[in-house]
Amino acid sequence: MPPATSRDVRGTLTGFRAHHVSPVLLALTVGAVLAVAGCTSHAPAISGPPAAGAATTAVAVDPNAAASAVISSLGAVPIPSAPETDPTPTATPAHPQLLAIGAPVIAHLPDGSALLITALGPDQLSTAPASGGKPPQSTIGLITINARVTHGSVTLSAAEFTSRDQTGKLITLTPRGPATVSATNGRTATLSIQGRFTSGAAQITWTHQKSVLALWDFNIELD
């Protein structure tokens, strides 16, 4: 048998047959491989810190500009203004009010009448003299009730007002002037009552037609 040629050797690799490869297909295949290699070369590298000597770029962030951008995106937020004075509370027979002396209260009466009523004082009219170097023990205090009628008509009497000190002791009140006052819509009735108070806390209660409507507390200071 004649010896095999180099062409026969190239075509008889174990398990394979030799195939003729088109130059065009070969060129397309090489181009695709190079394209894939080129895309891979641009993929982001997952690595640690930059190598020594590598240039880095610092990006400055203006905190004021960032805050302004956030505020601008949220839009204007209205800020409510505080009322100049506290709202006046309303008292009814089912909901009486506890107030400091001098505070007004709107009262709605069972007969449908309404008024703005305030207790003022006490104004010290006379004070018991000091004894043995001790401060005076009591004083006569005058309390003034102002009632401006806003609807209907109102009649107030000194008997509607009672007072107790901080121990619960009843303080006798007597009218100073008329014992009963009345007013109609748009007018004001004024009632003056007085009692003897000792140093410390006390309160005055208004009861109208057997319903407690308001209670004012105050302090008496005797030096």
GROMACS .gro file of C-alpha atoms in nm:
model
  223
    1MET     CA    1   0.000   0.000   0.000
    2PRO     CA    2   0.139   0.343  -0.085
    3PRO     CA    3   0.230   0.568   0.204
    4ALA     CA    4  -0.038   0.817   0.329
    5THR     CA    5  -0.003   1.177   0.226
    6SER     CA    6  -0.031   1.481   0.453
    7ARG     CA    7  -0.376   1.551   0.307
    8ASP     CA    8  -0.498   1.211   0.424
    9VAL     CA    9  -0.360   1.273   0.774
   10ARG     CA   10  -0.553   1.606   0.802
   11GLY     CA   11  -0.876   1.431   0.714
   12THR     CA   12  -0.854   1.126   0.939
   13LEU     CA   13  -0.853   1.259   1.299
   14THR     CA   14  -1.011   1.004   1.528
   15GLY     CA   15  -1.396   1.034   1.533
   16PHE     CA   16  -1.417   1.331   1.299
   17ARG     CA   17  -1.440   1.388   0.931
   18ALA     CA   18  -1.266   1.665   0.756
   19HIS     CA   19  -1.493   1.946   0.632
   20HIS     CA   20  -1.432   2.224   0.392
   21VAL     CA   21  -1.473   2.563   0.572
   22SER     CA   22  -1.589   2.855   0.360
   23PRO     CA   23  -1.365   3.164   0.384
   24VAL     CA   24  -1.677   3.385   0.425
   25LEU     CA   25  -1.806   3.180   0.721
   26LEU     CA   26  -1.462   3.189   0.876
   27ALA     CA   27  -1.448   3.568   0.848
   28LEU     CA   28  -1.795   3.608   1.005
   29THR     CA   29  -1.703   3.380   1.293
   30VAL     CA   30  -1.381   3.568   1.370
   31GLY     CA   31  -1.569   3.899   1.354
   32ALA     CA   32  -1.833   3.778   1.600
   33VAL     CA   33  -1.568   3.661   1.843
   34LEU     CA   34  -1.391   3.997   1.825
   35ALA     CA   35  -1.722   4.181   1.878
   36VAL     CA   36  -1.801   3.975   2.189
   37ALA     CA   37  -1.451   4.039   2.319
   38GLY     CA   38  -1.496   4.410   2.257
   39CYS     CA   39  -1.825   4.420   2.454
   40THR     CA   40  -1.676   4.226   2.740
   41SER     CA   41  -1.388   4.467   2.763
   42HIS     CA   42  -1.633   4.749   2.844
   43ALA     CA   43  -1.813   4.565   3.128
   44PRO     CA   44  -1.772   4.731   3.469
   45ALA     CA   45  -1.493   4.580   3.670
   46ILE     CA   46  -1.580   4.441   4.011
   47SER     CA   47  -1.274   4.518   4.211
   48GLY     CA   48  -1.150   4.685   4.525
   49PRO     CA   49  -1.002   5.034   4.569
   50PRO     CA   50  -0.832   5.197   4.271
   51ALA     CA   51  -0.469   5.109   4.217
   52ALA     CA   52  -0.200   5.336   4.353
   53GLY     CA   53  -0.149   5.634   4.130
   54ALA     CA   54  -0.489   5.606   3.964
   55ALA     CA   55  -0.664   5.939   3.917
   56THR     CA   56  -0.989   5.997   4.113
   57THR     CA   57  -1.258   6.263   4.061
   58ALA     CA   58  -1.430   6.427   4.365
   59VAL     CA   59  -1.793   6.542   4.321
   60ALA     CA   60  -1.890   6.835   4.545
   61VAL     CA   61  -2.251   6.836   4.679
   62ASP     CA   62  -2.406   7.165   4.791
   63PRO     CA   63  -2.631   7.083   5.094
   64ASN     CA   64  -2.824   7.409   5.054
   65ALA     CA   65  -2.902   7.332   4.691
   66ALA     CA   66  -3.013   6.980   4.788
   67ALA     CA   67  -3.243   7.114   5.060
   68SER     CA   68  -3.387   7.373   4.820
   69ALA     CA   69  -3.458   7.101   4.567
   70VAL     CA   70  -3.648   6.896   4.825
   71ILE     CA   71  -3.853   7.196   4.938
   72SER     CA   72  -3.929   7.286   4.578
   73SER     CA   73  -4.051   6.935   4.507
   74LEU     CA   74  -4.280   6.940   4.811
   75GLY     CA   75  -4.433   7.273   4.726
   76ALA     CA   76  -4.538   7.551   4.964
   77VAL     CA   77  -4.657   7.435   5.306
   78PRO     CA   78  -4.896   7.682   5.476
   79ILE     CA   79  -4.804   7.767   5.835
   80PRO     CA   80  -5.111   7.847   6.048
   81SER     CA   81  -5.086   8.154   6.266
   82ALA     CA   82  -5.167   8.132   6.635
   83PRO     CA   83  -5.484   8.306   6.746
   84GLU     CA   84  -5.433   8.638   6.923
   85THR     CA   85  -5.639   8.522   7.220
   86ASP     CA   86  -5.768   8.191   7.349
   87PRO     CA   87  -6.121   8.105   7.236
   88THR     CA   88  -6.390   8.188   7.491
   89PRO     CA   89  -6.530   7.868   7.647
   90THR     CA   90  -6.902   7.793   7.646
   91ALA     CA   91  -7.094   7.683   7.955
   92THR     CA   92  -7.424   7.497   7.963
   93PRO     CA   93  -7.609   7.322   8.248
   94ALA     CA   94  -7.468   6.992   8.119
   95HIS     CA   95  -7.116   7.130   8.075
   96PRO     CA   96  -7.008   7.389   8.335
   97GLN     CA   97  -6.672   7.565   8.305
   98LEU     CA   98  -6.379   7.602   8.549
   99LEU     CA   99  -6.196   7.931   8.495
  100ALA     CA  100  -5.943   8.165   8.648
  101ILE     CA  101  -6.082   8.485   8.794
  102GLY     CA  102  -6.117   8.746   8.521
  103ALA     CA  103  -6.180   8.496   8.241
  104PRO     CA  104  -6.505   8.537   8.044
  105VAL     CA  105  -6.738   8.253   7.956
  106ILE     CA  106  -7.032   8.229   7.717
  107ALA     CA  107  -7.331   8.087   7.903
  108HIS     CA  108  -7.638   7.931   7.742
  109LEU     CA  109  -7.929   7.926   7.987
  110PRO     CA  110  -8.211   7.671   7.998
  111ASP     CA  111  -8.467   7.926   7.874
  112GLY     CA  112  -8.264   7.989   7.555
  113SER     CA  113  -8.103   8.315   7.666
  114ALA     CA  114  -7.728   8.365   7.627
  115LEU     CA  115  -7.476   8.598   7.786
  116LEU     CA  116  -7.104   8.666   7.815
  117ILE     CA  117  -7.026   8.669   8.188
  118THR     CA  118  -6.706   8.753   8.376
  119ALA     CA  119  -6.612   8.754   8.746
  120LEU     CA  120  -6.352   9.015   8.842
  121GLY     CA  121  -6.157   9.075   9.164
  122PRO     CA  122  -6.146   9.035   9.450
  123ASP     CA  123  -6.064   9.398   9.526
  124GLN     CA  124  -5.959   9.435   9.888
  125LEU     CA  125  -6.178   9.689  10.060
  126SER     CA  126  -6.042   9.660  10.414
  127THR     CA  127  -5.786   9.440  10.580
  128ALA     CA  128  -5.776   9.332  10.942
  129PRO     CA  129  -5.481   9.496  11.120
  130ALA     CA  130  -5.169   9.299  11.197
  131SER     CA  131  -5.143   9.160  11.546
  132GLY     CA  132  -4.827   9.081  11.744
  133GLY     CA  133  -4.604   9.124  11.439
  134LYS     CA  134  -4.806   8.874  11.238
  135PRO     CA  135  -4.954   8.958  10.896
  136PRO     CA  136  -5.328   9.034  10.877
  137GLN     CA  137  -5.546   8.724  10.888
  138SER     CA  138  -5.836   8.831  10.664
  139THR     CA  139  -5.964   9.093  10.424
  140ILE     CA  140  -6.298   9.200  10.280
  141GLY     CA  141  -6.287   9.132   9.907
  142LEU     CA  142  -6.523   9.273   9.645
  143ILE     CA  143  -6.612   9.060   9.342
  144THR     CA  144  -6.777   9.222   9.040
  145ILE     CA  145  -6.992   9.020   8.800
  146ASN     CA  146  -7.035   9.164   8.448
  147ALA     CA  147  -7.297   8.997   8.228
  148ARG     CA  148  -7.349   9.117   7.870
  149VAL     CA  149  -7.663   8.965   7.722
  150THR     CA  150  -7.624   8.839   7.364
  151HIS     CA  151  -7.967   8.679   7.327
  152GLY     CA  152  -8.291   8.708   7.520
  153SER     CA  153  -8.290   8.860   7.868
  154VAL     CA  154  -8.118   8.768   8.194
  155THR     CA  155  -8.177   8.834   8.563
  156LEU     CA  156  -7.894   8.769   8.811
  157SER     CA  157  -7.914   8.777   9.191
  158ALA     CA  158  -7.647   8.772   9.460
  159ALA     CA  159  -7.799   8.446   9.592
  160GLU     CA  160  -7.681   8.266   9.276
  161PHE     CA  161  -7.315   8.309   9.378
  162THR     CA  162  -7.140   8.114   9.655
  163SER     CA  163  -6.779   8.096   9.768
  164ARG     CA  164  -6.552   7.855   9.958
  165ASP     CA  165  -6.188   7.874  10.065
  166GLN     CA  166  -5.918   7.614  10.005
  167THR     CA  167  -6.033   7.410  10.305
  168GLY     CA  168  -6.392   7.394  10.178
  169LYS     CA  169  -6.519   7.642  10.435
  170LEU     CA  170  -6.818   7.841  10.313
  171ILE     CA  171  -6.758   8.217  10.278
  172THR     CA  172  -7.064   8.434  10.328
  173LEU     CA  173  -7.129   8.670  10.036
  174THR     CA  174  -7.350   8.978  10.056
  175PRO     CA  175  -7.451   9.222   9.781
  176ARG     CA  176  -7.287   9.562   9.764
  177GLY     CA  177  -7.557   9.758   9.594
  178PRO     CA  178  -7.862   9.599   9.429
  179ALA     CA  179  -7.914   9.231   9.514
  180THR     CA  180  -8.074   9.164   9.173
  181VAL     CA  181  -7.982   9.301   8.829
  182SER     CA  182  -8.136   9.244   8.486
  183ALA     CA  183  -8.044   9.312   8.126
  184THR     CA  184  -8.186   9.250   7.779
  185ASN     CA  185  -8.023   9.169   7.448
  186GLY     CA  186  -7.722   9.395   7.381
  187ARG     CA  187  -7.706   9.537   7.735
  188THR     CA  188  -7.483   9.461   8.035
  189ALA     CA  189  -7.587   9.390   8.393
  190THR     CA  190  -7.335   9.442   8.676
  191LEU     CA  191  -7.362   9.276   9.016
  192SER     CA  192  -7.125   9.343   9.309
  193ILE     CA  193  -7.083   9.098   9.598
  194GLN     CA  194  -6.840   9.091   9.888
  195GLY     CA  195  -6.709   8.850  10.152
  196ARG     CA  196  -6.435   8.816  10.410
  197PHE     CA  197  -6.146   8.609  10.277
  198THR     CA  198  -5.839   8.468  10.447
  199SER     CA  199  -5.500   8.424  10.288
  200GLY     CA  200  -5.487   8.137  10.037
  201ALA     CA  201  -5.692   7.995   9.751
  202ALA     CA  202  -6.066   8.038   9.712
  203GLN     CA  203  -6.335   8.008   9.448
  204ILE     CA  204  -6.669   8.154   9.351
  205THR     CA  205  -6.945   7.944   9.191
  206TRP     CA  206  -7.237   8.063   8.977
  207THR     CA  207  -7.552   7.851   8.998
  208HIS     CA  208  -7.844   7.961   8.780
  209GLN     CA  209  -8.184   7.792   8.810
  210LYS     CA  210  -8.029   7.508   9.012
  211SER     CA  211  -7.762   7.439   8.746
  212VAL     CA  212  -7.393   7.513   8.805
  213LEU     CA  213  -7.263   7.702   8.504
  214ALA     CA  214  -6.922   7.842   8.601
  215LEU     CA  215  -6.662   7.836   8.877
  216TRP     CA  216  -6.380   8.092   8.904
  217ASP     CA  217  -6.079   8.033   9.129
  218PHE     CA  218  -5.838   8.291   9.273
  219ASN     CA  219  -5.583   8.355   9.548
  220ILE     CA  220  -5.583   8.599   9.836
  221GLU     CA  221  -5.242   8.726   9.945
  222LEU     CA  222  -5.206   8.904  10.280
  223ASP     CA  223  -4.867   9.041  10.381
   0.00000   0.00000   0.00000
